[in-house]
Amino acid sequence: MARALEQNKQDELDKLREEVLACTACQLHKTRTNVVFGEGSPDAKLMFIGEAPGYWEDQQGRPFVGSAGKVLDKLLASIGLSRSEVYIANVLKCRPPKNREPRPEEIKACTPFLDRQMAIIRPKMICTLGNYSTSYVLGKFGIKASSMSSVHGRVYRCSSLLLGEVLVIPTYHPATVLYKPYMMDTIKKDWEVIESVYKSL
Ligand code: URA
């Protein structure tokens, strides 16, 4: 039964991926090398949501495979999880040129795909990585994230018809430590929260 459900989710994700690969809804399709749909367990209890693909993600069509991805892998390992146990996606599925920030019209065009990914996976916990995914996800539940410093490491108990009950934990984007190494301690503390909530599921 559980396996059938997981296969069903995988089939739905595969169908959605086909749609996303063909997407031309915003200008980013013109400059992308590959769409970065997302990857991981279709039945993950924990879903991570980043911002947008960078250079290496665009080259390989996989999320978090560049330098921020190496930080993410270390943080995952620090709480005893592997990529195959969680699901990793982004707000935008195509790389903004020169890694510029996502634009409102791109977020508007792309997030219906993220919504559908979340609705298929139905994670029990969502960890938002950075400002864009944090404001998008908390915003869906009517919560305004005025700054990352005021929301990181907190556990938001949210619920909606599509997602059911879900715990949202915002934290800093893993790339933060690449230019502000002193942030690692703060980020590790957030990840301790993520670990203890995950273990309590
Ligand atoms: N940064 C993100 O937000 N997502 C990626 O996939 C890679 C870097």
XYZ file of C-alpha atoms and ligand atoms in Angstrom:
209
model
C 0.000 0.000 0.000
C 2.742 2.432 1.042
C 4.785 1.454 -2.017
C 1.787 1.946 -4.299
C 1.273 5.428 -2.881
C 4.942 6.272 -3.374
C 4.824 5.017 -6.972
C 1.714 7.081 -7.565
C 3.467 10.204 -6.280
C 6.492 9.439 -8.473
C 4.222 9.068 -11.529
C 2.564 12.399 -10.775
C 5.929 14.087 -10.323
C 7.152 12.592 -13.611
C 4.106 14.018 -15.414
C 4.637 17.403 -13.811
C 8.326 17.331 -14.724
C 7.382 16.883 -18.406
C 5.228 20.000 -18.189
C 7.952 22.024 -16.508
C 10.540 20.925 -19.090
C 8.323 22.406 -21.801
C 7.543 25.621 -19.905
C 7.926 28.962 -21.677
C 5.865 30.999 -19.206
C 8.616 33.504 -18.430
C 11.701 34.843 -20.144
C 14.066 32.517 -18.273
C 13.298 29.675 -20.699
C 15.272 31.557 -23.351
C 18.549 31.476 -21.456
C 18.349 28.172 -19.583
C 20.514 25.171 -20.452
C 18.400 22.802 -18.363
C 15.278 23.047 -16.261
C 15.994 22.163 -12.632
C 12.807 20.430 -11.572
C 13.873 19.097 -8.155
C 14.760 15.671 -6.840
C 14.562 13.291 -3.926
C 12.061 10.944 -2.371
C 8.493 11.433 -3.691
C 7.344 10.404 -0.238
C 9.720 12.657 1.717
C 8.575 13.876 5.118
C 10.939 16.812 4.787
C 11.127 19.104 1.772
C 13.773 21.791 1.271
C 12.998 24.769 -0.926
C 15.781 26.987 -2.225
C 15.753 30.027 -4.451
C 16.769 29.299 -8.042
C 19.316 27.269 -9.993
C 22.818 28.697 -10.347
C 25.442 27.945 -12.986
C 26.117 24.303 -12.094
C 22.480 23.487 -11.474
C 21.627 24.900 -14.910
C 24.428 22.829 -16.452
C 23.377 19.578 -14.781
C 19.608 19.990 -14.380
C 19.877 19.139 -10.661
C 19.296 21.307 -7.580
C 22.102 22.354 -5.247
C 25.069 20.768 -7.020
C 27.376 23.831 -6.865
C 29.148 25.389 -3.894
C 25.922 26.111 -1.960
C 24.994 22.478 -2.594
C 28.195 21.308 -0.913
C 27.206 23.293 2.186
C 23.693 21.814 2.015
C 25.126 18.283 1.766
C 27.251 18.892 4.881
C 24.292 20.261 6.824
C 22.173 17.282 5.777
C 24.929 14.878 6.847
C 25.228 16.726 10.185
C 21.650 15.698 10.993
C 22.050 12.195 9.619
C 20.034 12.641 6.431
C 20.880 11.981 2.802
C 19.471 13.621 -0.304
C 17.561 10.477 -1.199
C 15.508 10.685 2.016
C 14.334 14.266 1.504
C 13.050 16.275 -1.457
C 14.893 19.341 -2.740
C 13.271 21.940 -4.990
C 13.501 25.645 -5.758
C 11.127 28.584 -6.139
C 12.355 29.045 -9.741
C 13.064 26.097 -12.009
C 15.276 28.016 -14.451
C 18.452 29.970 -13.785
C 18.239 33.751 -13.737
C 21.091 35.091 -15.916
C 24.263 35.783 -13.912
C 22.446 34.442 -10.828
C 20.529 37.683 -10.402
C 17.635 37.722 -7.952
C 14.302 36.245 -9.043
C 11.847 38.829 -10.397
C 8.217 39.019 -9.222
C 6.860 38.001 -12.634
C 9.175 34.949 -12.691
C 8.070 33.895 -9.214
C 4.444 34.340 -10.250
C 4.933 32.244 -13.383
C 6.914 29.453 -11.725
C 5.418 28.901 -8.276
C 2.294 27.074 -9.505
C 4.754 24.250 -10.278
C 6.204 24.394 -6.764
C 2.672 24.366 -5.335
C 1.916 21.229 -7.306
C 5.162 19.575 -6.176
C 4.261 20.298 -2.559
C 0.714 19.025 -3.064
C 1.965 15.754 -4.575
C 4.680 15.124 -1.980
C 2.640 16.424 0.974
C 5.679 16.740 3.251
C 5.130 16.961 6.995
C 7.849 19.557 7.224
C 9.135 22.229 4.844
C 12.467 23.910 5.409
C 12.758 27.134 3.436
C 16.291 28.141 2.474
C 16.669 31.895 2.161
C 14.447 34.911 1.732
C 12.595 34.038 -1.453
C 11.333 30.615 -0.465
C 10.619 31.806 3.065
C 8.423 34.705 1.980
C 6.730 32.582 -0.652
C 5.902 29.621 1.587
C 5.004 31.576 4.737
C 3.036 33.998 2.534
C 0.892 31.084 1.314
C -0.198 30.622 4.913
C -0.824 34.321 5.491
C 2.379 34.864 7.484
C 4.549 37.839 6.607
C 8.276 37.233 7.031
C 9.546 40.745 7.685
C 13.188 39.605 7.859
C 15.115 36.349 7.965
C 16.590 37.310 11.317
C 13.109 37.408 12.835
C 11.873 34.067 11.462
C 14.862 31.719 11.129
C 14.835 28.618 13.319
C 11.214 29.102 14.317
C 8.642 26.386 13.756
C 5.439 27.543 12.040
C 2.530 25.152 12.349
C 0.590 25.691 9.100
C -2.282 24.008 7.368
C -4.174 24.211 4.092
C -6.566 22.050 2.138
C -3.931 21.128 -0.428
C -1.096 20.426 1.987
C -2.835 19.358 5.165
C -0.848 20.095 8.332
C 2.733 21.087 7.696
C 5.505 22.494 9.864
C 7.491 25.247 8.163
C 10.983 26.071 9.416
C 12.743 28.961 7.691
C 16.529 29.191 7.713
C 19.271 31.051 5.926
C 20.288 30.005 2.435
C 23.333 27.656 2.583
C 25.240 30.073 0.299
C 25.197 32.588 3.166
C 28.209 30.908 4.771
C 30.211 31.265 1.555
C 30.338 35.038 1.997
C 29.611 35.261 5.740
C 31.405 32.278 7.324
C 30.563 33.555 10.815
C 26.888 32.700 10.108
C 27.633 28.972 10.303
C 26.961 28.829 14.069
C 23.541 30.440 13.659
C 22.705 28.141 10.748
C 23.818 25.055 12.679
C 21.483 26.018 15.526
C 18.591 26.239 13.032
C 19.536 22.811 11.751
C 19.445 21.432 15.290
C 15.818 22.570 15.388
C 15.208 20.918 12.006
C 16.758 17.682 13.310
C 14.734 17.553 16.514
C 11.435 18.347 14.752
C 12.199 15.746 12.071
C 12.883 13.118 14.722
C 9.604 13.934 16.442
C 7.488 13.325 13.296
N 20.843 27.966 -4.842
C 19.537 27.646 -4.811
O 18.736 28.340 -4.206
N 19.157 26.564 -5.434
C 19.985 25.764 -6.076
O 19.537 24.766 -6.629
C 21.347 26.108 -6.075
C 21.753 27.208 -5.457
